[in-house]
């Protein structure tokens, strides 16, 4: 669902933010 | 009449979508920010498209209007914890790219008009909800660029 995608995107964003 | 900030983000979104959709007339990126955005967001997109696929398959992305609704719902969820960072900003572009590719896969003709509409609703979201954060965090030139350039 769109909620799942939204939560995933938040995790992906936070992860890339930590990696860079 | 849109602000210069709106036009700036609009051109970044447009350039990224053209890049993702591999438009034949695409030239070099029009600026350093656009260049870095092409590379970093598309890298992220390649890395995550397959992981997101099972979730995306449940969504009915078969028209530009549907894509707009889904985009807003997904963004509202992504940012409902109140946190913003450059990584999450990058995912906005990535998700715009994913939606555009999905529309193409569903045989939705991405006419110039359709692409303008998609670029417009993505830009509108960024300007309405993230412009202040972007400005307070160095903007594209001094915040985004140093973080993602040559990495």
PDB file of C-alpha atoms in Angstrom:
ATOM      1  CA  UNK A   1       0.000   0.000   0.000  1.00  0.00           C
ATOM      2  CA  UNK A   2       1.032   3.644  -0.235  1.00  0.00           C
ATOM      3  CA  UNK A   3       1.680   3.673   3.537  1.00  0.00           C
ATOM      4  CA  UNK A   4       4.179   0.842   3.184  1.00  0.00           C
ATOM      5  CA  UNK A   5       5.931   2.600   0.319  1.00  0.00           C
ATOM      6  CA  UNK A   6       6.052   5.833   2.336  1.00  0.00           C
ATOM      7  CA  UNK A   7       7.599   4.103   5.330  1.00  0.00           C
ATOM      8  CA  UNK A   8      10.137   2.357   3.103  1.00  0.00           C
ATOM      9  CA  UNK A   9      11.122   5.611   1.443  1.00  0.00           C
ATOM     10  CA  UNK A  10      11.690   7.191   4.855  1.00  0.00           C
ATOM     11  CA  UNK A  11      14.040   4.316   5.778  1.00  0.00           C
ATOM     12  CA  UNK A  12      15.848   4.503   2.426  1.00  0.00           C
ATOM     13  CA  UNK A  13      16.248   8.271   2.815  1.00  0.00           C
ATOM     14  CA  UNK A  14      17.533   7.993   6.382  1.00  0.00           C
ATOM     15  CA  UNK A  15      19.968   5.271   5.342  1.00  0.00           C
ATOM     16  CA  UNK A  16      21.415   7.264   2.448  1.00  0.00           C
ATOM     17  CA  UNK A  17      21.628  10.287   4.727  1.00  0.00           C
ATOM     18  CA  UNK A  18      23.776   8.330   7.172  1.00  0.00           C
ATOM     19  CA  UNK A  19      25.962   6.833   4.437  1.00  0.00           C
ATOM     20  CA  UNK A  20      26.911  10.186   2.897  1.00  0.00           C
TER      21      UNK A  20
ATOM     22  CA  UNK B   1       3.452  33.411 -11.882  1.00  0.00           C
ATOM     23  CA  UNK B   2       5.682  30.931 -10.036  1.00  0.00           C
ATOM     24  CA  UNK B   3       8.617  32.020  -7.890  1.00  0.00           C
ATOM     25  CA  UNK B   4      12.201  31.627  -9.083  1.00  0.00           C
ATOM     26  CA  UNK B   5      12.578  28.910  -6.426  1.00  0.00           C
ATOM     27  CA  UNK B   6       9.677  27.008  -7.978  1.00  0.00           C
ATOM     28  CA  UNK B   7      11.175  27.314 -11.458  1.00  0.00           C
ATOM     29  CA  UNK B   8      14.564  26.126 -10.187  1.00  0.00           C
ATOM     30  CA  UNK B   9      13.142  22.968  -8.565  1.00  0.00           C
ATOM     31  CA  UNK B  10      10.843  22.419 -11.562  1.00  0.00           C
ATOM     32  CA  UNK B  11      13.818  22.336 -13.887  1.00  0.00           C
ATOM     33  CA  UNK B  12      15.668  19.904 -11.590  1.00  0.00           C
ATOM     34  CA  UNK B  13      12.642  17.573 -11.512  1.00  0.00           C
ATOM     35  CA  UNK B  14      12.152  17.836 -15.279  1.00  0.00           C
ATOM     36  CA  UNK B  15      15.797  17.112 -15.955  1.00  0.00           C
ATOM     37  CA  UNK B  16      15.796  14.087 -13.652  1.00  0.00           C
ATOM     38  CA  UNK B  17      12.665  12.593 -15.218  1.00  0.00           C
ATOM     39  CA  UNK B  18      14.060  13.101 -18.743  1.00  0.00           C
ATOM     40  CA  UNK B  19      17.226  11.347 -17.608  1.00  0.00           C
ATOM     41  CA  UNK B  20      15.338   8.412 -16.069  1.00  0.00           C
ATOM     42  CA  UNK B  21      13.072   8.071 -19.097  1.00  0.00           C
ATOM     43  CA  UNK B  22      16.177   8.099 -21.312  1.00  0.00           C
ATOM     44  CA  UNK B  23      14.897  10.739 -23.660  1.00  0.00           C
ATOM     45  CA  UNK B  24      16.937  10.667 -26.857  1.00  0.00           C
ATOM     46  CA  UNK B  25      17.444  14.428 -27.088  1.00  0.00           C
ATOM     47  CA  UNK B  26      18.866  14.600 -23.549  1.00  0.00           C
ATOM     48  CA  UNK B  27      22.111  16.553 -23.430  1.00  0.00           C
ATOM     49  CA  UNK B  28      24.553  17.025 -20.574  1.00  0.00           C
ATOM     50  CA  UNK B  29      23.033  18.106 -17.255  1.00  0.00           C
ATOM     51  CA  UNK B  30      22.328  21.849 -17.290  1.00  0.00           C
ATOM     52  CA  UNK B  31      24.053  22.471 -13.933  1.00  0.00           C
ATOM     53  CA  UNK B  32      26.249  20.798 -11.315  1.00  0.00           C
ATOM     54  CA  UNK B  33      23.268  20.316  -9.025  1.00  0.00           C
ATOM     55  CA  UNK B  34      21.276  18.668 -11.854  1.00  0.00           C
ATOM     56  CA  UNK B  35      24.278  16.481 -12.699  1.00  0.00           C
ATOM     57  CA  UNK B  36      24.739  15.284  -9.106  1.00  0.00           C
ATOM     58  CA  UNK B  37      21.004  14.763  -8.761  1.00  0.00           C
ATOM     59  CA  UNK B  38      20.927  12.617 -11.922  1.00  0.00           C
ATOM     60  CA  UNK B  39      23.714  10.413 -10.584  1.00  0.00           C
ATOM     61  CA  UNK B  40      22.756  10.100  -6.931  1.00  0.00           C
ATOM     62  CA  UNK B  41      18.969   9.719  -7.364  1.00  0.00           C
ATOM     63  CA  UNK B  42      19.302   7.233 -10.246  1.00  0.00           C
ATOM     64  CA  UNK B  43      21.844   5.201  -8.249  1.00  0.00           C
ATOM     65  CA  UNK B  44      19.385   5.102  -5.368  1.00  0.00           C
ATOM     66  CA  UNK B  45      16.552   4.222  -7.754  1.00  0.00           C
ATOM     67  CA  UNK B  46      18.465   1.290  -9.264  1.00  0.00           C
ATOM     68  CA  UNK B  47      19.346   0.078  -5.793  1.00  0.00           C
ATOM     69  CA  UNK B  48      15.758   0.154  -4.514  1.00  0.00           C
ATOM     70  CA  UNK B  49      13.394  -0.408  -7.439  1.00  0.00           C
ATOM     71  CA  UNK B  50      13.371  -4.182  -6.990  1.00  0.00           C
ATOM     72  CA  UNK B  51      13.034  -3.952  -3.207  1.00  0.00           C
ATOM     73  CA  UNK B  52      10.030  -1.644  -3.575  1.00  0.00           C
ATOM     74  CA  UNK B  53       8.445  -3.689  -6.377  1.00  0.00           C
ATOM     75  CA  UNK B  54       6.169  -5.916  -4.221  1.00  0.00           C
ATOM     76  CA  UNK B  55       4.726  -2.819  -2.517  1.00  0.00           C
ATOM     77  CA  UNK B  56       4.460  -0.895  -5.785  1.00  0.00           C
ATOM     78  CA  UNK B  57       2.641  -3.795  -7.455  1.00  0.00           C
ATOM     79  CA  UNK B  58      -0.269  -3.261  -5.062  1.00  0.00           C
ATOM     80  CA  UNK B  59      -0.720   0.315  -6.306  1.00  0.00           C
ATOM     81  CA  UNK B  60      -2.789   1.132  -9.358  1.00  0.00           C
ATOM     82  CA  UNK B  61      -0.432   3.466 -11.214  1.00  0.00           C
ATOM     83  CA  UNK B  62      -2.319   3.625 -14.513  1.00  0.00           C
ATOM     84  CA  UNK B  63      -2.875   7.348 -15.113  1.00  0.00           C
ATOM     85  CA  UNK B  64      -1.205  10.646 -14.309  1.00  0.00           C
ATOM     86  CA  UNK B  65      -4.064  11.486 -11.917  1.00  0.00           C
ATOM     87  CA  UNK B  66      -3.588   8.178 -10.086  1.00  0.00           C
ATOM     88  CA  UNK B  67       0.172   8.818  -9.953  1.00  0.00           C
ATOM     89  CA  UNK B  68      -0.478  12.246  -8.412  1.00  0.00           C
ATOM     90  CA  UNK B  69      -2.775  10.813  -5.731  1.00  0.00           C
ATOM     91  CA  UNK B  70      -0.352   8.006  -4.897  1.00  0.00           C
ATOM     92  CA  UNK B  71       2.594  10.403  -4.827  1.00  0.00           C
ATOM     93  CA  UNK B  72       0.865  12.648  -2.279  1.00  0.00           C
ATOM     94  CA  UNK B  73      -0.226   9.696  -0.103  1.00  0.00           C
ATOM     95  CA  UNK B  74       3.264   8.192  -0.123  1.00  0.00           C
ATOM     96  CA  UNK B  75       4.956  11.506   0.653  1.00  0.00           C
ATOM     97  CA  UNK B  76       2.519  12.265   3.479  1.00  0.00           C
ATOM     98  CA  UNK B  77       3.403   8.915   5.026  1.00  0.00           C
ATOM     99  CA  UNK B  78       7.131   9.284   4.442  1.00  0.00           C
ATOM    100  CA  UNK B  79       7.288  12.612   6.249  1.00  0.00           C
ATOM    101  CA  UNK B  80       4.595  12.098   8.883  1.00  0.00           C
ATOM    102  CA  UNK B  81       7.228  11.651  11.617  1.00  0.00           C
ATOM    103  CA  UNK B  82       8.243  15.268  11.030  1.00  0.00           C
ATOM    104  CA  UNK B  83      11.822  14.439   9.972  1.00  0.00           C
ATOM    105  CA  UNK B  84      13.453  15.808   6.833  1.00  0.00           C
ATOM    106  CA  UNK B  85      17.007  15.257   5.606  1.00  0.00           C
ATOM    107  CA  UNK B  86      18.809  15.377   2.249  1.00  0.00           C
ATOM    108  CA  UNK B  87      18.524  11.590   1.896  1.00  0.00           C
ATOM    109  CA  UNK B  88      14.738  11.843   2.122  1.00  0.00           C
ATOM    110  CA  UNK B  89      14.727  14.783  -0.304  1.00  0.00           C
ATOM    111  CA  UNK B  90      16.595  12.537  -2.745  1.00  0.00           C
ATOM    112  CA  UNK B  91      13.904   9.866  -2.386  1.00  0.00           C
ATOM    113  CA  UNK B  92      11.278  12.381  -3.586  1.00  0.00           C
ATOM    114  CA  UNK B  93      13.082  12.560  -6.944  1.00  0.00           C
ATOM    115  CA  UNK B  94      13.674   8.816  -6.937  1.00  0.00           C
ATOM    116  CA  UNK B  95       9.988   8.108  -6.343  1.00  0.00           C
ATOM    117  CA  UNK B  96       9.018  10.551  -9.104  1.00  0.00           C
ATOM    118  CA  UNK B  97      11.311   8.575 -11.400  1.00  0.00           C
ATOM    119  CA  UNK B  98       9.808   5.267 -10.306  1.00  0.00           C
ATOM    120  CA  UNK B  99       6.249   6.532 -10.889  1.00  0.00           C
ATOM    121  CA  UNK B 100       7.144   7.831 -14.364  1.00  0.00           C
ATOM    122  CA  UNK B 101       8.702   4.524 -15.356  1.00  0.00           C
ATOM    123  CA  UNK B 102       5.707   2.631 -13.999  1.00  0.00           C
ATOM    124  CA  UNK B 103       3.333   4.781 -16.061  1.00  0.00           C
ATOM    125  CA  UNK B 104       5.382   3.961 -19.149  1.00  0.00           C
ATOM    126  CA  UNK B 105       5.291   0.260 -18.292  1.00  0.00           C
ATOM    127  CA  UNK B 106       1.505   0.522 -18.006  1.00  0.00           C
ATOM    128  CA  UNK B 107       1.504   1.913 -21.550  1.00  0.00           C
ATOM    129  CA  UNK B 108       0.493   5.389 -20.473  1.00  0.00           C
ATOM    130  CA  UNK B 109       1.755   7.660 -23.225  1.00  0.00           C
ATOM    131  CA  UNK B 110       4.071  10.139 -21.534  1.00  0.00           C
ATOM    132  CA  UNK B 111       3.350  13.137 -23.736  1.00  0.00           C
ATOM    133  CA  UNK B 112       5.063  16.471 -23.111  1.00  0.00           C
ATOM    134  CA  UNK B 113       1.906  17.588 -21.356  1.00  0.00           C
ATOM    135  CA  UNK B 114       1.845  14.524 -19.065  1.00  0.00           C
ATOM    136  CA  UNK B 115       5.493  14.958 -18.166  1.00  0.00           C
ATOM    137  CA  UNK B 116       4.878  18.608 -17.355  1.00  0.00           C
ATOM    138  CA  UNK B 117       1.998  17.623 -15.065  1.00  0.00           C
ATOM    139  CA  UNK B 118       4.146  15.056 -13.260  1.00  0.00           C
ATOM    140  CA  UNK B 119       7.052  17.492 -12.872  1.00  0.00           C
ATOM    141  CA  UNK B 120       4.583  20.093 -11.658  1.00  0.00           C
ATOM    142  CA  UNK B 121       3.014  18.055  -8.856  1.00  0.00           C
ATOM    143  CA  UNK B 122       6.415  16.860  -7.624  1.00  0.00           C
ATOM    144  CA  UNK B 123       7.739  20.440  -7.624  1.00  0.00           C
ATOM    145  CA  UNK B 124       4.594  21.708  -5.932  1.00  0.00           C
ATOM    146  CA  UNK B 125       5.066  19.185  -3.136  1.00  0.00           C
ATOM    147  CA  UNK B 126       8.722  20.110  -2.642  1.00  0.00           C
ATOM    148  CA  UNK B 127       8.045  23.850  -2.680  1.00  0.00           C
ATOM    149  CA  UNK B 128       4.983  23.680  -0.433  1.00  0.00           C
ATOM    150  CA  UNK B 129       6.440  21.385   2.193  1.00  0.00           C
ATOM    151  CA  UNK B 130      10.263  21.407   1.941  1.00  0.00           C
ATOM    152  CA  UNK B 131      11.337  24.827   0.650  1.00  0.00           C
ATOM    153  CA  UNK B 132      11.885  26.202   4.143  1.00  0.00           C
ATOM    154  CA  UNK B 133      13.910  23.190   5.253  1.00  0.00           C
ATOM    155  CA  UNK B 134      16.017  23.289   2.081  1.00  0.00           C
ATOM    156  CA  UNK B 135      16.699  26.978   2.564  1.00  0.00           C
ATOM    157  CA  UNK B 136      17.602  26.522   6.247  1.00  0.00           C
ATOM    158  CA  UNK B 137      19.972  23.675   5.370  1.00  0.00           C
ATOM    159  CA  UNK B 138      22.205  25.415   2.852  1.00  0.00           C
ATOM    160  CA  UNK B 139      19.979  25.173  -0.226  1.00  0.00           C
ATOM    161  CA  UNK B 140      20.879  23.133  -3.304  1.00  0.00           C
ATOM    162  CA  UNK B 141      24.288  24.722  -3.881  1.00  0.00           C
ATOM    163  CA  UNK B 142      25.639  24.735  -0.319  1.00  0.00           C
ATOM    164  CA  UNK B 143      23.657  21.933   1.319  1.00  0.00           C
ATOM    165  CA  UNK B 144      22.838  19.296  -1.276  1.00  0.00           C
ATOM    166  CA  UNK B 145      25.892  19.634  -3.514  1.00  0.00           C
ATOM    167  CA  UNK B 146      28.670  19.255  -0.901  1.00  0.00           C
ATOM    168  CA  UNK B 147      26.930  16.210   0.530  1.00  0.00           C
ATOM    169  CA  UNK B 148      26.474  14.218  -2.669  1.00  0.00           C
ATOM    170  CA  UNK B 149      29.096  15.476  -5.100  1.00  0.00           C
ATOM    171  CA  UNK B 150      31.762  12.934  -6.126  1.00  0.00           C
ATOM    172  CA  UNK B 151      30.592  10.278  -3.735  1.00  0.00           C
TER     173      UNK B 151
END
